[in-house]
Amino acid sequence: CGRGPGGSRGGRTDMALRCAASLAAGRQPRGPRREGTVRWSSAAKASAVKINEKASREKILTLESMNPQVKAVEYAVRGPIVLKAGEIEKELRKGIKKPFTEVIKANIGDAHAMGQRPITFLRQVVALCTYPNLLDSPSFPEDAKKRARRILQGCGGNSLGSYTASQGINCIREDVASYIERRDGGVPADPDNIYLTTGASDGISAILKILISGGGKSRTGVMIPIPQYPLYSAAISELDAIQVNYYLDEENCWALNVNELRRALNEAKAYCNPKVLCIINPGNPTGQVQSRKCIEDVIHFAWEEKLFLLADEVYQDNVYSEGCQFHSFKKILYEMGPEYYNNVELASFHSTSKGYMGECGYRGGYMEVINLHPEIKGQLVKLLSVRLCPPVSGQAAMDIVVNPPVPGEESYAQFIKEKESVLNNLAKKAKLTEDMFNKIPGVHCNPLQGAMYAFPRIFIPSKAIEEAKAHKMAPDMFYCMKLLEETGICVVPGSGFGQREGTYHFRITILPPVEKLKILLEKVKDFHIKFLEKYA
């Protein structure tokens, strides 16, 4: 490596350290040049490597030292099967031959990724807010400009790039309250009870965080439906709370039965303090739409057992089956009278990601929280202030969901046409998916009353179950991995959502375009028949 100043031992050590650093970085060290090359002595190389080895140390953060609650978190929607799908995509790009030419990611409700077109009016308003110079352009309608100006006036410096209040822009919270009043037939809504969030997930996590307390048998228990959306089990694990499962009735179109709620609650009281009841309506992954009577029963149960209600209503626009109708928990609670309405604590959630909008990437959402203790309200705002504010572009997108064009405005006709086109298409695909699954031997699919998914029950032969065990996989994970490897179709195994012992399912989105969805379902049919034949 050469000698240090004056040829001293200290100089040689310094130079060796520099050489070690050069080796670690993959560079050749400096030294006397002979004909454009650098000469190394074997002693210098050995010295550099030895010093470099001494310089390395054990990592502070390892699997053993990390937060055990984070390690316990599982999120099946983006779990191992999705990672495998990513690997297969890379192989396809490298030209590695497969029995298919593309991976179809039917594992997640990402509408635009599946080809759904954005709602023009929503994008116009967000574009105007993002680049206000467009407000002078004749290419944009006046009703879009009016909304954009109002939103910008609520932003610091009239800019979408500024922070907002932690609870969200005030005028947007006013629009959310007005929307809720219209939706619920005049039931009053207070903007001060509205919190704009980073998608619905952010609000759900925040409410759970403030609800969970205690230790041992007094640790908070959170009742969740099985099957459930894995956000709930993941948040419960992260917060070290107790998951209390109640099972939806698959034989009765995934209905919620209060007797089952009572069973789950009574059993849980032996090992925790159940105080939170989560409802997903319309259901994810199951697609059921709860009847008014069912909601009344649930509210009475929560009132009777002193449970805090969480109503996940992000699919409220996605109702397809005849005879089904979305009823908000807030509306039914109000109509049950003051004894209920003034006492039951309820948090309701909505989002820009689902419905007819499908604007997942904006991460827009809101929650309405009623009957919260005044001191807890302050604590909730404090908690939300830690993340400063939700994405402001997402707040703007949420505003258009709750404040769309109305009759008489120039954008109304196009808006209604686009909205109805999306929802009618989804209804058509829901029926198509149900019908095609029910024609496959060994598959049963309940009616898709709402939301964006099918959750068919699949028969898995005992021979396949044994092979799955040999691979240390759940049987439906084994099935879904085989489906992915042989067809390129990525779905989520039912074990990631929870299911009754001895039953197997998978969740698949109905979002692909109709013709592509038909091809996808035919491929699933062919695969399933071959799977049964192979493992019979």
XYZ file of C-alpha atoms in Angstrom:
536
model
C 0.000 0.000 0.000
C 3.018 2.267 0.405
C 4.553 3.846 3.468
C 3.155 6.587 5.685
C 4.913 9.882 6.389
C 8.516 9.280 7.440
C 8.015 5.522 7.020
C 6.767 5.283 10.633
C 4.725 2.380 12.063
C 1.861 4.834 12.757
C 1.988 5.968 9.165
C 1.859 2.353 7.942
C -1.151 1.670 10.187
C -2.982 4.731 8.902
C -2.245 3.717 5.357
C -3.466 0.153 6.055
C -6.704 1.511 7.428
C -7.155 3.571 4.276
C -6.417 0.479 2.219
C -8.994 -1.482 4.185
C -11.570 1.184 3.497
C -10.686 1.068 -0.192
C -11.068 -2.694 -0.253
C -14.440 -2.488 1.502
C -15.647 0.029 -1.053
C -14.356 -2.070 -3.947
C -11.695 0.538 -4.932
C -8.000 0.051 -5.669
C -5.861 2.010 -3.141
C -3.445 4.672 -4.202
C 0.265 3.859 -4.397
C 3.309 4.160 -6.591
C 2.213 3.701 -10.184
C 4.292 1.597 -12.557
C 3.159 1.640 -16.167
C -0.374 2.611 -15.107
C -0.873 -0.232 -12.595
C -0.944 -0.541 -8.791
C 1.204 -3.213 -7.157
C 0.034 -4.997 -3.985
C 2.174 -7.032 -1.665
C 0.521 -10.132 -0.196
C 1.332 -8.817 3.305
C -0.483 -5.541 2.594
C -3.546 -7.395 1.311
C -3.666 -9.631 4.398
C -3.238 -6.636 6.697
C -6.063 -4.730 5.002
C -8.473 -7.667 5.200
C -7.606 -8.302 8.873
C -8.224 -4.660 9.833
C -11.466 -4.619 7.845
C -12.678 -7.713 9.719
C -11.923 -6.004 13.046
C -13.832 -2.896 11.908
C -17.094 -4.883 11.379
C -19.387 -5.562 14.362
C -22.665 -7.229 15.145
C -25.816 -5.431 14.007
C -27.798 -3.626 16.705
C -31.124 -4.495 15.050
C -31.667 -8.218 14.471
C -34.659 -10.561 14.429
C -33.864 -11.355 18.052
C -33.613 -7.716 19.176
C -36.422 -6.185 17.100
C -39.859 -5.257 18.433
C -41.608 -8.652 18.877
C -45.026 -7.091 18.168
C -43.855 -5.973 14.720
C -42.442 -9.449 14.064
C -45.841 -10.927 14.930
C -47.611 -8.776 12.309
C -48.888 -10.613 9.236
C -50.602 -9.036 6.225
C -51.720 -11.726 3.820
C -52.864 -9.351 1.055
C -49.190 -8.518 0.444
C -47.720 -11.670 1.973
C -45.523 -14.540 0.688
C -47.636 -15.300 -2.356
C -47.319 -11.715 -3.594
C -43.546 -11.843 -3.091
C -43.508 -15.039 -5.170
C -45.561 -13.280 -7.865
C -42.928 -10.533 -7.960
C -40.166 -13.104 -8.443
C -42.079 -14.696 -11.317
C -42.553 -11.295 -12.972
C -38.786 -10.725 -12.873
C -38.220 -14.144 -14.445
C -40.690 -13.360 -17.234
C -38.858 -10.080 -17.950
C -35.608 -12.038 -18.235
C -37.212 -14.262 -20.862
C -37.571 -17.360 -18.688
C -40.351 -19.472 -20.186
C -43.545 -20.049 -18.193
C -46.923 -21.597 -19.082
C -48.253 -17.995 -19.167
C -47.068 -14.592 -20.393
C -48.078 -12.345 -17.483
C -48.853 -12.373 -13.765
C -52.413 -11.256 -13.027
C -52.476 -9.721 -9.556
C -56.012 -10.488 -8.469
C -54.933 -10.358 -4.837
C -55.779 -6.741 -4.078
C -58.583 -4.240 -4.710
C -56.490 -1.814 -6.762
C -59.010 -0.588 -9.331
C -56.832 1.607 -11.530
C -54.058 -0.987 -11.677
C -56.705 -3.333 -13.115
C -57.631 -0.866 -15.860
C -60.488 1.165 -14.333
C -60.453 4.731 -15.643
C -60.329 7.640 -13.175
C -63.382 9.827 -12.598
C -62.724 12.906 -14.743
C -64.132 15.500 -12.340
C -62.103 14.236 -9.379
C -58.875 14.375 -11.363
C -59.718 17.834 -12.717
C -60.160 19.305 -9.244
C -56.990 17.680 -7.884
C -55.055 18.892 -10.961
C -56.316 22.451 -10.414
C -55.345 22.304 -6.749
C -51.921 20.910 -7.609
C -51.164 23.494 -10.330
C -53.335 26.591 -9.710
C -52.159 28.271 -12.940
C -54.664 25.945 -14.631
C -57.466 27.942 -13.003
C -57.081 30.378 -15.921
C -57.423 27.606 -18.511
C -60.674 27.386 -20.502
C -60.141 23.598 -20.669
C -61.482 23.121 -17.138
C -65.154 23.476 -16.148
C -66.212 26.226 -13.758
C -67.682 23.828 -11.168
C -64.272 22.143 -10.872
C -62.555 25.525 -10.555
C -65.008 26.605 -7.864
C -64.205 23.570 -5.718
C -60.464 23.892 -6.290
C -60.480 27.570 -5.223
C -62.393 26.702 -2.055
C -59.953 23.938 -1.151
C -56.935 26.149 -1.852
C -58.362 28.925 0.308
C -58.327 26.428 3.169
C -54.613 25.707 2.643
C -51.766 27.770 4.067
C -50.438 30.077 1.361
C -53.191 28.806 -0.949
C -50.946 25.825 -1.662
C -51.543 22.075 -1.576
C -47.908 21.824 -0.493
C -48.525 23.286 2.959
C -49.314 21.383 6.144
C -52.932 21.435 7.249
C -54.539 21.116 10.671
C -53.998 17.591 12.025
C -57.739 16.937 11.835
C -57.768 18.031 8.184
C -58.810 21.093 6.163
C -61.835 22.654 7.817
C -63.938 23.235 4.676
C -63.439 19.585 3.632
C -64.571 18.373 7.050
C -67.659 20.575 6.594
C -68.283 18.905 3.223
C -67.905 15.446 4.800
C -70.470 16.369 7.473
C -72.900 17.610 4.786
C -72.398 14.393 2.812
C -73.165 12.240 5.862
C -76.348 14.240 6.519
C -77.508 13.746 2.914
C -76.616 10.054 2.916
C -78.414 9.412 6.203
C -81.586 11.329 5.392
C -80.950 14.362 7.573
C -79.270 12.752 10.603
C -77.091 15.596 11.964
C -73.303 15.454 11.569
C -70.809 17.781 13.283
C -67.622 18.729 11.357
C -65.814 18.702 14.698
C -66.428 14.930 14.864
C -64.809 14.434 11.434
C -61.138 13.490 11.110
C -59.525 13.304 7.677
C -57.168 10.329 7.470
C -54.545 8.655 5.292
C -57.010 6.187 3.825
C -59.426 4.437 6.180
C -56.576 2.261 7.519
C -54.937 5.231 9.250
C -58.132 6.070 11.120
C -58.761 2.456 12.161
C -55.211 2.121 13.491
C -55.446 5.421 15.384
C -58.713 4.501 17.089
C -57.400 1.059 18.056
C -54.213 2.651 19.406
C -56.167 4.920 21.740
C -58.569 2.151 22.817
C -56.061 -0.537 23.813
C -54.813 -0.666 27.406
C -54.348 -2.912 30.444
C -52.332 -6.046 31.044
C -52.977 -9.710 31.705
C -56.671 -10.522 31.903
C -57.494 -6.801 31.762
C -55.763 -6.390 28.362
C -58.154 -4.992 25.750
C -59.889 -7.563 23.570
C -60.898 -6.559 20.035
C -63.729 -8.536 18.418
C -63.252 -8.989 14.683
C -65.189 -10.970 12.057
C -63.737 -14.162 10.643
C -63.061 -13.984 7.732
C -61.617 -10.487 8.277
C -59.561 -7.894 6.435
C -55.978 -8.539 7.671
C -55.478 -4.883 8.653
C -57.337 -5.717 11.854
C -55.280 -8.733 12.930
C -52.083 -6.883 11.932
C -52.966 -3.795 14.000
C -54.013 -5.955 16.967
C -50.672 -7.825 16.840
C -48.668 -4.602 16.538
C -50.467 -3.088 19.538
C -50.180 -6.326 21.557
C -53.943 -6.471 22.070
C -56.077 -9.622 22.227
C -57.849 -10.769 19.047
C -61.341 -12.103 19.731
C -62.780 -13.958 16.718
C -66.458 -14.154 15.890
C -67.405 -16.260 12.858
C -69.662 -15.128 10.031
C -72.228 -17.725 8.903
C -71.058 -19.037 5.523
C -74.134 -21.260 5.174
C -76.303 -18.124 5.454
C -74.488 -15.893 2.946
C -71.885 -14.822 5.533
C -74.509 -13.288 7.816
C -73.573 -11.877 11.214
C -75.378 -13.638 14.062
C -75.664 -11.953 17.482
C -75.649 -15.347 19.212
C -72.188 -15.893 17.756
C -71.112 -12.453 19.019
C -72.317 -13.405 22.490
C -70.467 -16.740 22.410
C -67.207 -15.043 21.400
C -67.608 -12.299 24.012
C -68.392 -14.650 26.905
C -65.473 -16.938 26.108
C -63.082 -13.979 25.769
C -63.998 -12.581 29.196
C -62.032 -15.452 30.755
C -58.700 -14.139 29.378
C -59.133 -10.453 28.395
C -61.332 -7.375 28.615
C -63.357 -7.225 25.371
C -64.336 -3.614 24.732
C -64.130 -3.119 20.940
C -66.419 -4.605 18.265
C -65.335 -4.263 14.608
C -67.847 -4.583 11.756
C -67.044 -4.546 8.023
C -70.103 -3.643 5.944
C -70.212 -4.419 3.044
C -67.903 -7.294 3.922
C -64.291 -7.799 2.931
C -63.425 -10.497 1.852
C -66.927 -11.982 1.979
C -69.019 -9.355 0.132
C -72.146 -9.620 2.313
C -74.355 -6.556 2.899
C -75.901 -6.395 6.340
C -79.641 -5.951 6.712
C -81.170 -3.191 8.801
C -82.357 -5.785 11.353
C -78.837 -7.194 11.687
C -77.383 -3.710 12.304
C -80.042 -2.976 14.923
C -79.183 -6.244 16.696
C -75.466 -5.431 16.650
C -76.033 -1.919 18.017
C -78.257 -3.260 20.807
C -75.584 -5.855 21.641
C -72.853 -3.147 21.767
C -75.077 -0.938 23.963
C -75.912 -3.839 26.276
C -72.310 -5.058 26.628
C -70.727 -1.568 26.665
C -68.618 -2.090 23.553
C -67.002 0.612 21.403
C -68.217 0.098 17.800
C -65.953 0.385 14.758
C -67.898 0.423 11.449
C -65.681 -0.065 8.397
C -67.929 1.246 5.591
C -65.450 1.857 2.767
C -67.549 -0.234 0.312
C -70.772 1.698 0.959
C -71.148 2.534 -2.754
C -70.495 -1.082 -3.785
C -73.874 -2.816 -3.397
C -75.045 -5.005 -6.286
C -77.650 -7.599 -5.280
C -81.343 -6.892 -5.633
C -83.002 -6.454 -2.269
C -79.736 -5.346 -0.646
C -79.176 -1.782 0.534
C -76.397 -0.066 2.426
C -77.434 1.248 5.849
C -74.879 3.222 7.824
C -74.459 2.329 11.485
C -74.708 6.042 12.307
C -78.160 6.332 10.690
C -79.586 3.200 12.340
C -78.102 4.231 15.694
C -79.860 7.604 15.456
C -83.177 6.031 14.469
C -83.056 3.622 17.437
C -83.629 6.562 19.757
C -81.738 8.779 22.223
C -80.940 5.987 24.674
C -78.742 4.442 22.003
C -77.736 7.510 19.989
C -76.495 9.465 23.003
C -74.541 6.587 24.528
C -73.064 4.120 22.017
C -69.538 5.183 21.051
C -69.108 4.732 17.305
C -66.297 5.355 14.829
C -67.227 5.043 11.124
C -64.723 4.976 8.253
C -64.747 5.804 4.544
C -62.083 6.104 1.835
C -61.284 7.308 -1.688
C -59.771 3.891 -2.491
C -62.934 1.874 -3.112
C -66.477 2.701 -4.276
C -66.608 3.935 -7.859
C -63.497 6.107 -7.391
C -60.766 3.502 -6.906
C -58.262 6.238 -6.035
C -56.043 4.044 -3.835
C -52.840 6.013 -4.372
C -54.139 9.333 -3.066
C -54.586 7.770 0.404
C -57.648 9.850 1.159
C -60.162 8.974 3.856
C -62.137 10.127 6.858
C -63.567 8.875 10.111
C -66.523 10.191 12.061
C -66.339 9.539 15.809
C -69.420 10.185 17.935
C -70.095 10.103 21.687
C -66.385 10.395 22.445
C -65.507 11.644 25.932
C -64.403 15.332 25.611
C -61.027 14.644 27.246
C -60.428 11.659 24.935
C -61.213 13.883 21.961
C -58.228 16.020 22.909
C -56.063 12.911 23.273
C -57.112 11.694 19.806
C -56.211 15.033 18.204
C -52.856 14.897 20.017
C -52.208 11.395 18.688
C -53.100 12.428 15.131
C -50.896 15.536 15.387
C -47.814 13.297 15.703
C -48.149 12.469 11.987
C -48.754 16.210 11.319
C -51.559 15.836 8.758
C -52.940 13.431 6.130
C -51.712 13.879 2.515
C -53.305 17.110 1.311
C -53.906 15.829 -2.218
C -55.750 12.901 -0.611
C -57.859 15.354 1.398
C -58.737 17.154 -1.866
C -59.709 13.834 -3.505
C -61.892 12.958 -0.499
C -63.649 16.295 -0.884
C -64.782 15.403 -4.404
C -66.152 12.058 -3.182
C -68.349 13.865 -0.651
C -68.964 17.007 -2.734
C -69.482 15.784 -6.336
C -71.231 17.717 -9.113
C -74.956 18.226 -8.550
C -77.831 18.572 -11.058
C -77.558 21.890 -12.857
C -73.740 21.997 -12.818
C -71.925 21.534 -16.105
C -69.944 18.461 -15.041
C -72.924 16.582 -13.578
C -73.930 14.590 -16.695
C -70.416 13.276 -17.355
C -69.839 12.534 -13.668
C -73.047 10.478 -13.313
C -72.348 8.632 -16.554
C -68.849 7.629 -15.405
C -69.978 6.703 -11.868
C -72.863 4.540 -13.047
C -70.694 2.887 -15.690
C -68.187 1.764 -13.056
C -70.828 0.515 -10.617
C -72.915 -1.244 -13.306
C -69.770 -2.943 -14.578
C -68.887 -4.129 -11.084
C -72.409 -5.512 -10.583
C -72.131 -7.416 -13.875
C -68.726 -8.831 -12.889
C -69.976 -9.813 -9.419
C -72.745 -11.963 -10.960
C -70.416 -13.372 -13.622
C -67.867 -14.406 -10.990
C -70.458 -16.036 -8.734
C -72.008 -17.968 -11.643
C -68.712 -19.198 -13.092
C -67.338 -20.354 -9.731
C -70.512 -22.286 -8.958
C -70.120 -24.236 -12.208
C -66.743 -25.626 -11.102
C -66.851 -29.000 -9.318
C -65.559 -28.690 -5.750
C -66.068 -24.908 -5.584
C -68.911 -23.000 -3.932
C -69.323 -19.228 -3.994
C -71.938 -17.275 -2.036
C -73.674 -14.362 -3.797
C -71.450 -11.304 -4.124
C -73.866 -8.783 -2.632
C -71.273 -5.996 -2.461
C -67.603 -4.907 -2.197
C -65.021 -6.018 -4.803
C -64.162 -9.644 -4.093
C -65.280 -13.240 -4.253
C -64.358 -15.609 -1.420
C -65.163 -19.060 -2.822
C -64.890 -22.210 -0.731
C -62.702 -24.838 -2.369
C -62.452 -28.586 -1.822
C -58.845 -29.708 -1.304
C -58.236 -33.503 -1.436
C -56.512 -35.179 1.524
C -53.503 -36.082 -0.643
C -52.946 -32.377 -1.399
C -53.361 -31.523 2.292
C -50.623 -34.027 3.158
C -48.303 -32.583 0.508
C -48.993 -29.069 1.839
C -47.997 -30.227 5.335
C -44.791 -31.688 3.924
C -44.010 -28.223 2.514
C -44.986 -26.622 5.864
C -47.796 -24.704 4.184
C -51.471 -24.219 4.948
C -53.462 -26.301 2.404
C -55.033 -23.233 0.764
C -51.628 -21.502 0.584
C -50.305 -24.601 -1.193
C -53.283 -24.471 -3.572
C -52.802 -20.754 -4.308
C -49.049 -21.183 -4.856
C -49.742 -23.945 -7.380
C -52.334 -21.724 -9.069
C -49.779 -18.910 -9.330
C -46.976 -21.134 -10.623
C -49.149 -22.835 -13.252
C -51.399 -19.990 -14.440
C -49.789 -16.719 -13.307
C -52.914 -15.820 -11.316
C -52.169 -14.338 -7.894
C -54.939 -14.696 -5.281
C -54.866 -14.664 -1.455
C -55.456 -17.879 0.528
C -58.374 -17.885 2.928
C -56.044 -18.717 5.826
C -54.764 -15.129 5.542
C -58.238 -13.831 6.414
C -59.245 -16.532 8.869
C -61.773 -19.317 8.285
C -63.459 -22.137 10.185
C -61.242 -25.136 10.866
C -61.350 -27.652 8.021
C -62.617 -25.187 5.399
C -60.518 -23.647 2.627
C -61.044 -20.509 0.536
C -59.259 -17.862 -1.466
C -60.025 -14.205 -2.135
C -60.026 -12.902 -5.685
C -60.890 -9.407 -6.865
C -63.586 -8.863 -9.498
C -61.889 -5.692 -10.808
C -60.321 -6.904 -14.107
C -62.176 -5.900 -17.299
C -65.030 -8.287 -18.139
C -63.287 -10.137 -20.978
C -60.074 -10.523 -18.977
C -62.072 -11.646 -15.945
C -63.751 -14.370 -18.037
C -60.353 -15.658 -19.194
C -59.040 -15.527 -15.622
C -61.999 -17.497 -14.263
C -61.711 -20.087 -17.047
C -58.053 -20.559 -16.129
C -58.994 -21.041 -12.467
C -61.604 -23.618 -13.554
C -59.111 -25.571 -15.676
C -56.509 -25.455 -12.930
C -58.959 -26.628 -10.240
C -60.143 -29.609 -12.290
C -56.523 -30.670 -12.973
C -55.668 -30.153 -9.283
C -58.517 -32.469 -8.229
C -57.460 -35.068 -10.778
C -53.824 -34.945 -9.655
C -54.559 -35.277 -5.934
C -57.685 -37.462 -6.045
